[in-house]
PDB file of C-alpha atoms in Angstrom:
ATOM      1  CA  LYS W   1     -12.994   5.362 -16.728  1.00 69.00           C
ATOM      2  CA  SER W   2     -12.248   3.256 -19.793  1.00 82.00           C
ATOM      3  CA  LEU W   3     -11.369  -0.037 -18.087  1.00 83.00           C
ATOM      4  CA  PRO W   4     -11.731  -2.643 -20.854  1.00 89.00           C
ATOM      5  CA  TYR W   5     -13.093  -5.348 -18.559  1.00 88.00           C
ATOM      6  CA  ASN W   6     -15.423  -5.777 -15.591  1.00 89.00           C
ATOM      7  CA  PRO W   7     -13.591  -6.921 -12.424  1.00 85.00           C
ATOM      8  CA  ALA W   8     -16.773  -8.757 -11.393  1.00 84.00           C
ATOM      9  CA  ASN W   9     -16.164 -11.097 -14.343  1.00 92.00           C
ATOM     10  CA  LEU W  10     -12.854 -12.277 -12.926  1.00 94.00           C
ATOM     11  CA  GLU W  11     -12.323 -15.194 -10.566  1.00 93.00           C
ATOM     12  CA  PRO W  12      -9.388 -15.044  -8.128  1.00 95.00           C
ATOM     13  CA  VAL W  13      -6.880 -17.829  -8.694  1.00 97.00           C
ATOM     14  CA  ALA W  14      -4.502 -17.040  -5.842  1.00 97.00           C
ATOM     15  CA  ILE W  15      -3.021 -14.252  -3.764  1.00 97.00           C
ATOM     16  CA  PHE W  16       0.709 -14.746  -3.365  1.00 95.00           C
ATOM     17  CA  GLY W  17       2.236 -11.727  -1.653  1.00 93.00           C
ATOM     18  CA  GLN W  18       1.703  -8.522   0.224  1.00 92.00           C
ATOM     19  CA  LEU W  19       3.710  -5.512   1.258  1.00 91.00           C
ATOM     20  CA  PRO W  20       3.147  -2.426   3.391  1.00 93.00           C
ATOM     21  CA  ASN W  21       3.160   1.169   2.310  1.00 96.00           C
ATOM     22  CA  VAL W  22       5.507   3.657   3.930  1.00 97.00           C
ATOM     23  CA  LEU W  23       4.865   7.299   4.863  1.00 98.00           C
ATOM     24  CA  LEU W  24       7.538   9.513   3.307  1.00 98.00           C
ATOM     25  CA  VAL W  25       8.673  13.124   3.674  1.00 98.00           C
ATOM     26  CA  SER W  26      11.631  15.161   2.472  1.00 97.00           C
ATOM     27  CA  PRO W  27      14.622  15.125   4.862  1.00 97.00           C
ATOM     28  CA  GLU W  28      14.509  18.919   4.656  1.00 96.00           C
ATOM     29  CA  SER W  29      10.882  19.139   5.780  1.00 96.00           C
ATOM     30  CA  GLY W  30      11.651  19.250   9.476  1.00 95.00           C
ATOM     31  CA  ILE W  31       9.001  16.558  10.012  1.00 97.00           C
ATOM     32  CA  THR W  32      10.397  13.636  12.011  1.00 97.00           C
ATOM     33  CA  SER W  33       7.269  11.719  13.039  1.00 97.00           C
ATOM     34  CA  VAL W  34       3.647  11.130  12.099  1.00 98.00           C
ATOM     35  CA  ASN W  35       2.693  13.312  15.058  1.00 97.00           C
ATOM     36  CA  ASP W  36       4.786  16.178  13.632  1.00 97.00           C
ATOM     37  CA  LEU W  37       2.993  15.826  10.298  1.00 98.00           C
ATOM     38  CA  VAL W  38      -0.454  15.794  11.907  1.00 97.00           C
ATOM     39  CA  LYS W  39       0.373  18.849  14.028  1.00 97.00           C
ATOM     40  CA  ARG W  40       1.553  20.761  10.975  1.00 97.00           C
ATOM     41  CA  ALA W  41      -1.581  19.799   9.038  1.00 97.00           C
ATOM     42  CA  LYS W  42      -3.859  20.870  11.894  1.00 97.00           C
ATOM     43  CA  SER W  43      -2.065  24.214  12.169  1.00 97.00           C
ATOM     44  CA  ALA W  44      -2.645  24.958   8.478  1.00 95.00           C
ATOM     45  CA  PRO W  45      -5.815  23.250   7.190  1.00 94.00           C
ATOM     46  CA  GLY W  46      -5.774  22.840   3.414  1.00 94.00           C
ATOM     47  CA  LYS W  47      -2.200  24.135   3.121  1.00 96.00           C
ATOM     48  CA  ILE W  48      -0.515  20.717   3.389  1.00 96.00           C
ATOM     49  CA  ASN W  49      -0.654  18.471   0.330  1.00 97.00           C
ATOM     50  CA  TYR W  50       0.273  14.917  -0.503  1.00 98.00           C
ATOM     51  CA  ALA W  51       1.201  13.010  -3.635  1.00 97.00           C
ATOM     52  CA  SER W  52       0.031   9.637  -4.903  1.00 97.00           C
ATOM     53  CA  ASN W  53       0.299   7.521  -8.021  1.00 95.00           C
ATOM     54  CA  GLY W  54      -3.342   8.161  -8.914  1.00 92.00           C
ATOM     55  CA  ASN W  55      -6.909   8.174  -7.649  1.00 91.00           C
ATOM     56  CA  GLY W  56      -8.122   5.020  -5.936  1.00 89.00           C
ATOM     57  CA  THR W  57      -4.710   3.432  -5.470  1.00 91.00           C
ATOM     58  CA  SER W  58      -3.505   2.069  -2.141  1.00 91.00           C
ATOM     59  CA  LEU W  59      -1.177   5.072  -1.887  1.00 95.00           C
ATOM     60  CA  HIS W  60      -4.087   7.504  -2.255  1.00 95.00           C
ATOM     61  CA  LEU W  61      -6.332   5.595   0.139  1.00 93.00           C
ATOM     62  CA  SER W  62      -3.565   5.223   2.743  1.00 95.00           C
ATOM     63  CA  ALA W  63      -3.394   9.009   2.976  1.00 96.00           C
ATOM     64  CA  GLU W  64      -7.177   9.302   3.054  1.00 94.00           C
ATOM     65  CA  LEU W  65      -7.284   6.817   5.943  1.00 94.00           C
ATOM     66  CA  LEU W  66      -4.738   8.953   7.843  1.00 96.00           C
ATOM     67  CA  LYS W  67      -6.764  12.045   6.984  1.00 95.00           C
ATOM     68  CA  ASN W  68      -9.939  10.462   8.366  1.00 92.00           C
ATOM     69  CA  GLN W  69      -8.381   9.058  11.530  1.00 93.00           C
ATOM     70  CA  ALA W  70      -6.355  12.178  12.356  1.00 96.00           C
ATOM     71  CA  GLY W  71      -9.159  14.605  11.528  1.00 95.00           C
ATOM     72  CA  ILE W  72      -7.006  16.700   9.208  1.00 96.00           C
ATOM     73  CA  PHE W  73      -7.685  18.456   5.904  1.00 96.00           C
ATOM     74  CA  VAL W  74      -4.894  17.867   3.390  1.00 97.00           C
ATOM     75  CA  VAL W  75      -4.997  18.174  -0.390  1.00 97.00           C
ATOM     76  CA  HIS W  76      -4.444  15.256  -2.765  1.00 97.00           C
ATOM     77  CA  ILE W  77      -2.147  15.783  -5.774  1.00 97.00           C
ATOM     78  CA  PRO W  78      -2.222  12.705  -8.071  1.00 96.00           C
ATOM     79  CA  TYR W  79       0.788  12.019 -10.293  1.00 96.00           C
ATOM     80  CA  ARG W  80       1.255   9.666 -13.251  1.00 93.00           C
ATOM     81  CA  GLY W  81       3.148   7.179 -11.103  1.00 93.00           C
ATOM     82  CA  SER W  82       4.941   6.785  -7.795  1.00 93.00           C
ATOM     83  CA  ALA W  83       8.323   7.704  -9.353  1.00 94.00           C
ATOM     84  CA  PHE W  84       6.956  11.139 -10.277  1.00 96.00           C
ATOM     85  CA  ALA W  85       5.357  11.446  -6.848  1.00 97.00           C
ATOM     86  CA  ASN W  86       8.649  10.539  -5.144  1.00 96.00           C
ATOM     87  CA  THR W  87      10.420  13.233  -7.127  1.00 96.00           C
ATOM     88  CA  ALA W  88       7.779  15.771  -6.108  1.00 97.00           C
ATOM     89  CA  VAL W  89       8.305  14.998  -2.414  1.00 97.00           C
ATOM     90  CA  MET W  90      12.090  15.224  -2.795  1.00 97.00           C
ATOM     91  CA  ALA W  91      11.704  18.560  -4.566  1.00 96.00           C
ATOM     92  CA  LYS W  92       9.295  19.736  -1.829  1.00 95.00           C
ATOM     93  CA  GLU W  93       6.562  20.362  -4.387  1.00 96.00           C
ATOM     94  CA  VAL W  94       4.347  18.331  -2.036  1.00 97.00           C
ATOM     95  CA  ASP W  95       4.666  17.683   1.671  1.00 97.00           C
ATOM     96  CA  PHE W  96       4.317  13.913   1.972  1.00 98.00           C
ATOM     97  CA  MET W  97       3.177  10.700   0.344  1.00 98.00           C
ATOM     98  CA  PHE W  98       2.653   7.028   0.995  1.00 98.00           C
ATOM     99  CA  ASP W  99       4.483   4.630  -1.304  1.00 97.00           C
ATOM    100  CA  ASN W 100       4.831   0.866  -1.633  1.00 94.00           C
ATOM    101  CA  LEU W 101       7.905  -0.064   0.371  1.00 92.00           C
ATOM    102  CA  PRO W 102      10.044  -1.813  -2.313  1.00 90.00           C
ATOM    103  CA  PRO W 103      10.267   1.080  -4.821  1.00 90.00           C
ATOM    104  CA  ALA W 104      10.838   3.564  -1.996  1.00 94.00           C
ATOM    105  CA  MET W 105      13.619   1.570  -0.347  1.00 92.00           C
ATOM    106  CA  GLY W 106      16.445   2.956  -2.485  1.00 93.00           C
ATOM    107  CA  HIS W 107      15.450   6.568  -1.770  1.00 96.00           C
ATOM    108  CA  ILE W 108      15.146   5.825   1.959  1.00 96.00           C
ATOM    109  CA  LYS W 109      18.521   4.067   2.150  1.00 94.00           C
ATOM    110  CA  GLY W 110      20.080   6.833   0.048  1.00 96.00           C
ATOM    111  CA  GLY W 111      18.824   9.558   2.384  1.00 96.00           C
ATOM    112  CA  LYS W 112      16.677  11.230  -0.255  1.00 97.00           C
ATOM    113  CA  LEU W 113      13.415  10.475   1.600  1.00 98.00           C
ATOM    114  CA  ASN W 114      12.673   9.960   5.287  1.00 98.00           C
ATOM    115  CA  ALA W 115      10.366   7.136   6.361  1.00 98.00           C
ATOM    116  CA  LEU W 116       8.023   8.134   9.196  1.00 98.00           C
ATOM    117  CA  ALA W 117       6.034   4.908   9.529  1.00 98.00           C
ATOM    118  CA  VAL W 118       5.052   1.700   7.787  1.00 97.00           C
ATOM    119  CA  THR W 119       1.409   0.702   7.359  1.00 96.00           C
ATOM    120  CA  SER W 120       1.706  -2.966   8.361  1.00 94.00           C
ATOM    121  CA  ALA W 121       0.586  -4.216  11.777  1.00 92.00           C
ATOM    122  CA  GLN W 122       4.191  -5.072  12.718  1.00 92.00           C
ATOM    123  CA  ARG W 123       7.470  -3.373  11.888  1.00 93.00           C
ATOM    124  CA  ASN W 124       9.015  -4.444   8.623  1.00 92.00           C
ATOM    125  CA  PRO W 125      12.321  -6.375   8.802  1.00 89.00           C
ATOM    126  CA  ALA W 126      13.707  -4.235   5.976  1.00 88.00           C
ATOM    127  CA  LEU W 127      13.203  -1.081   8.106  1.00 93.00           C
ATOM    128  CA  PRO W 128      13.380  -2.309  11.711  1.00 94.00           C
ATOM    129  CA  ASN W 129      13.826   1.172  13.203  1.00 96.00           C
ATOM    130  CA  VAL W 130      10.752   2.654  11.509  1.00 97.00           C
ATOM    131  CA  PRO W 131       7.570   2.444  13.636  1.00 98.00           C
ATOM    132  CA  THR W 132       4.177   1.305  12.424  1.00 98.00           C
ATOM    133  CA  MET W 133       1.232   3.649  12.080  1.00 98.00           C
ATOM    134  CA  ILE W 134      -0.313   1.796  15.027  1.00 97.00           C
ATOM    135  CA  GLU W 135       2.749   2.548  17.157  1.00 97.00           C
ATOM    136  CA  SER W 136       2.511   6.146  15.974  1.00 97.00           C
ATOM    137  CA  GLY W 137      -0.880   6.573  17.626  1.00 96.00           C
ATOM    138  CA  PHE W 138      -3.385   5.228  15.095  1.00 96.00           C
ATOM    139  CA  PRO W 139      -4.990   2.055  16.467  1.00 94.00           C
ATOM    140  CA  GLY W 140      -6.272  -0.296  13.803  1.00 89.00           C
ATOM    141  CA  TYR W 141      -4.404   1.459  11.009  1.00 94.00           C
ATOM    142  CA  GLU W 142      -3.207  -1.361   8.772  1.00 92.00           C
ATOM    143  CA  VAL W 143      -2.753  -1.194   5.005  1.00 92.00           C
ATOM    144  CA  ASN W 144      -1.095  -3.818   2.848  1.00 91.00           C
ATOM    145  CA  ALA W 145      -0.882  -3.821  -0.916  1.00 89.00           C
ATOM    146  CA  TRP W 146      -1.452  -7.373  -2.096  1.00 91.00           C
ATOM    147  CA  PHE W 147      -0.746  -9.206  -5.313  1.00 93.00           C
ATOM    148  CA  GLY W 148      -2.446 -12.106  -7.018  1.00 95.00           C
ATOM    149  CA  ILE W 149      -3.647 -13.691 -10.211  1.00 96.00           C
ATOM    150  CA  ALA W 150      -7.201 -13.876 -11.549  1.00 96.00           C
ATOM    151  CA  ALA W 151      -8.806 -15.607 -14.532  1.00 96.00           C
ATOM    152  CA  PRO W 152     -12.052 -15.066 -16.436  1.00 95.00           C
ATOM    153  CA  LYS W 153     -15.076 -16.630 -14.763  1.00 93.00           C
ATOM    154  CA  GLY W 154     -15.816 -19.973 -16.328  1.00 94.00           C
ATOM    155  CA  THR W 155     -12.179 -20.991 -16.602  1.00 96.00           C
ATOM    156  CA  PRO W 156     -12.102 -24.798 -16.155  1.00 96.00           C
ATOM    157  CA  ASP W 157     -11.421 -25.948 -12.589  1.00 95.00           C
ATOM    158  CA  VAL W 158      -8.539 -28.106 -13.769  1.00 96.00           C
ATOM    159  CA  VAL W 159      -6.781 -24.998 -15.127  1.00 97.00           C
ATOM    160  CA  ILE W 160      -7.401 -23.007 -11.927  1.00 96.00           C
ATOM    161  CA  GLN W 161      -6.047 -25.880  -9.840  1.00 96.00           C
ATOM    162  CA  LYS W 162      -2.939 -26.233 -11.987  1.00 97.00           C
ATOM    163  CA  LEU W 163      -2.213 -22.520 -11.660  1.00 97.00           C
ATOM    164  CA  GLN W 164      -2.749 -22.629  -7.896  1.00 96.00           C
ATOM    165  CA  ASN W 165      -0.404 -25.585  -7.480  1.00 96.00           C
ATOM    166  CA  SER W 166       2.319 -23.860  -9.515  1.00 97.00           C
ATOM    167  CA  ILE W 167       1.974 -20.564  -7.643  1.00 97.00           C
ATOM    168  CA  GLU W 168       2.018 -22.253  -4.236  1.00 97.00           C
ATOM    169  CA  LYS W 169       5.130 -24.229  -5.184  1.00 97.00           C
ATOM    170  CA  ILE W 170       7.006 -21.161  -6.425  1.00 96.00           C
ATOM    171  CA  ILE W 171       6.031 -18.826  -3.582  1.00 96.00           C
ATOM    172  CA  SER W 172       7.113 -21.353  -0.947  1.00 95.00           C
ATOM    173  CA  ARG W 173      10.681 -21.583  -2.250  1.00 97.00           C
ATOM    174  CA  LYS W 174      13.240 -20.307   0.255  1.00 96.00           C
ATOM    175  CA  GLU W 175      14.985 -18.090  -2.296  1.00 96.00           C
ATOM    176  CA  MET W 176      11.668 -16.502  -3.281  1.00 95.00           C
ATOM    177  CA  VAL W 177      10.709 -15.826   0.343  1.00 94.00           C
ATOM    178  CA  GLU W 178      14.116 -14.296   1.070  1.00 92.00           C
ATOM    179  CA  SER W 179      14.138 -12.218  -2.106  1.00 90.00           C
ATOM    180  CA  LEU W 180      10.729 -10.726  -1.332  1.00 89.00           C
ATOM    181  CA  SER W 181      11.710 -10.089   2.296  1.00 87.00           C
ATOM    182  CA  ARG W 182      14.749  -8.047   1.238  1.00 85.00           C
ATOM    183  CA  LEU W 183      12.383  -5.816  -0.711  1.00 82.00           C
ATOM    184  CA  GLY W 184      10.059  -5.410   2.275  1.00 85.00           C
ATOM    185  CA  ALA W 185       7.419  -7.791   0.911  1.00 88.00           C
ATOM    186  CA  THR W 186       5.967 -10.952   2.457  1.00 90.00           C
ATOM    187  CA  ALA W 187       5.337 -14.197   0.602  1.00 94.00           C
ATOM    188  CA  MET W 188       1.951 -15.772   1.307  1.00 93.00           C
ATOM    189  CA  PHE W 189      -0.565 -18.040  -0.384  1.00 96.00           C
ATOM    190  CA  MET W 190      -4.359 -17.944  -0.585  1.00 96.00           C
ATOM    191  CA  ASN W 191      -6.356 -20.239  -2.842  1.00 95.00           C
ATOM    192  CA  THR W 192      -9.487 -19.200  -4.747  1.00 94.00           C
ATOM    193  CA  GLU W 193     -11.841 -19.557  -1.777  1.00 94.00           C
ATOM    194  CA  SER W 194      -9.604 -17.720   0.691  1.00 95.00           C
ATOM    195  CA  ALA W 195      -8.685 -15.043  -1.843  1.00 95.00           C
ATOM    196  CA  SER W 196     -12.356 -14.390  -2.664  1.00 93.00           C
ATOM    197  CA  LYS W 197     -13.202 -13.835   1.010  1.00 93.00           C
ATOM    198  CA  PHE W 198     -10.122 -11.645   1.482  1.00 91.00           C
ATOM    199  CA  ILE W 199     -10.937  -9.465  -1.530  1.00 91.00           C
ATOM    200  CA  LYS W 200     -14.549  -9.003  -0.408  1.00 90.00           C
ATOM    201  CA  ALA W 201     -13.467  -7.956   3.096  1.00 88.00           C
ATOM    202  CA  ASP W 202     -10.835  -5.598   1.683  1.00 87.00           C
ATOM    203  CA  THR W 203     -13.336  -4.061  -0.730  1.00 87.00           C
ATOM    204  CA  ASP W 204     -15.882  -3.509   2.045  1.00 87.00           C
ATOM    205  CA  ARG W 205     -13.243  -1.881   4.267  1.00 83.00           C
ATOM    206  CA  TRP W 206     -12.040   0.531   1.599  1.00 85.00           C
ATOM    207  CA  ARG W 207     -15.556   1.379   0.484  1.00 86.00           C
ATOM    208  CA  LYS W 208     -16.095   2.918   3.929  1.00 82.00           C
ATOM    209  CA  VAL W 209     -13.011   5.105   3.469  1.00 81.00           C
ATOM    210  CA  VAL W 210     -14.037   6.144  -0.059  1.00 82.00           C
ATOM    211  CA  ASP W 211     -17.564   6.973   1.102  1.00 80.00           C
ATOM    212  CA  TYR W 212     -16.322   8.938   4.133  1.00 68.00           C
TER     213      TYR W 212
END
């Protein structure tokens, strides 16, 4: 509510990476698939709740997209960050959550959280045995958190170009690609033009979910 800048006054410089979210439940929940979760939610409308790291985040909207596609009524409980939300799921204060894959990986590998599905179109190499939401019965369900750099509109073209060249060089390094892959993220590169089109399409898609 008190954002100190207007996003419309920013110009994308580059998008350099993306990663999926992952649907998480407590190992003690008895839920072993997305279908199990949907069945439980349909059997008790309004009694199942989910955590997120705040309103309007990709974690919140991932759950809302599932809610819309599955036709279920579940209650959103926003936390101050995904670490607090993770703890709430582990403590069974809430029933499920979506989280960005990298911060959730340690809890998944440690057996503290169970991964039901990833939100990318293909399975993630870091979790090869975890199905996608599409495989779990939700055609077209694809969510990726993406990362980039923007500058104030009016920034000289020579500065934008220099930043783009540096970002593209760094993100194409083998060690960078491999490091991101181990975390469940994918290195990519979009320049200003491509990033602008991507952001517009992404905004339009999520506006439909928010307005649902």
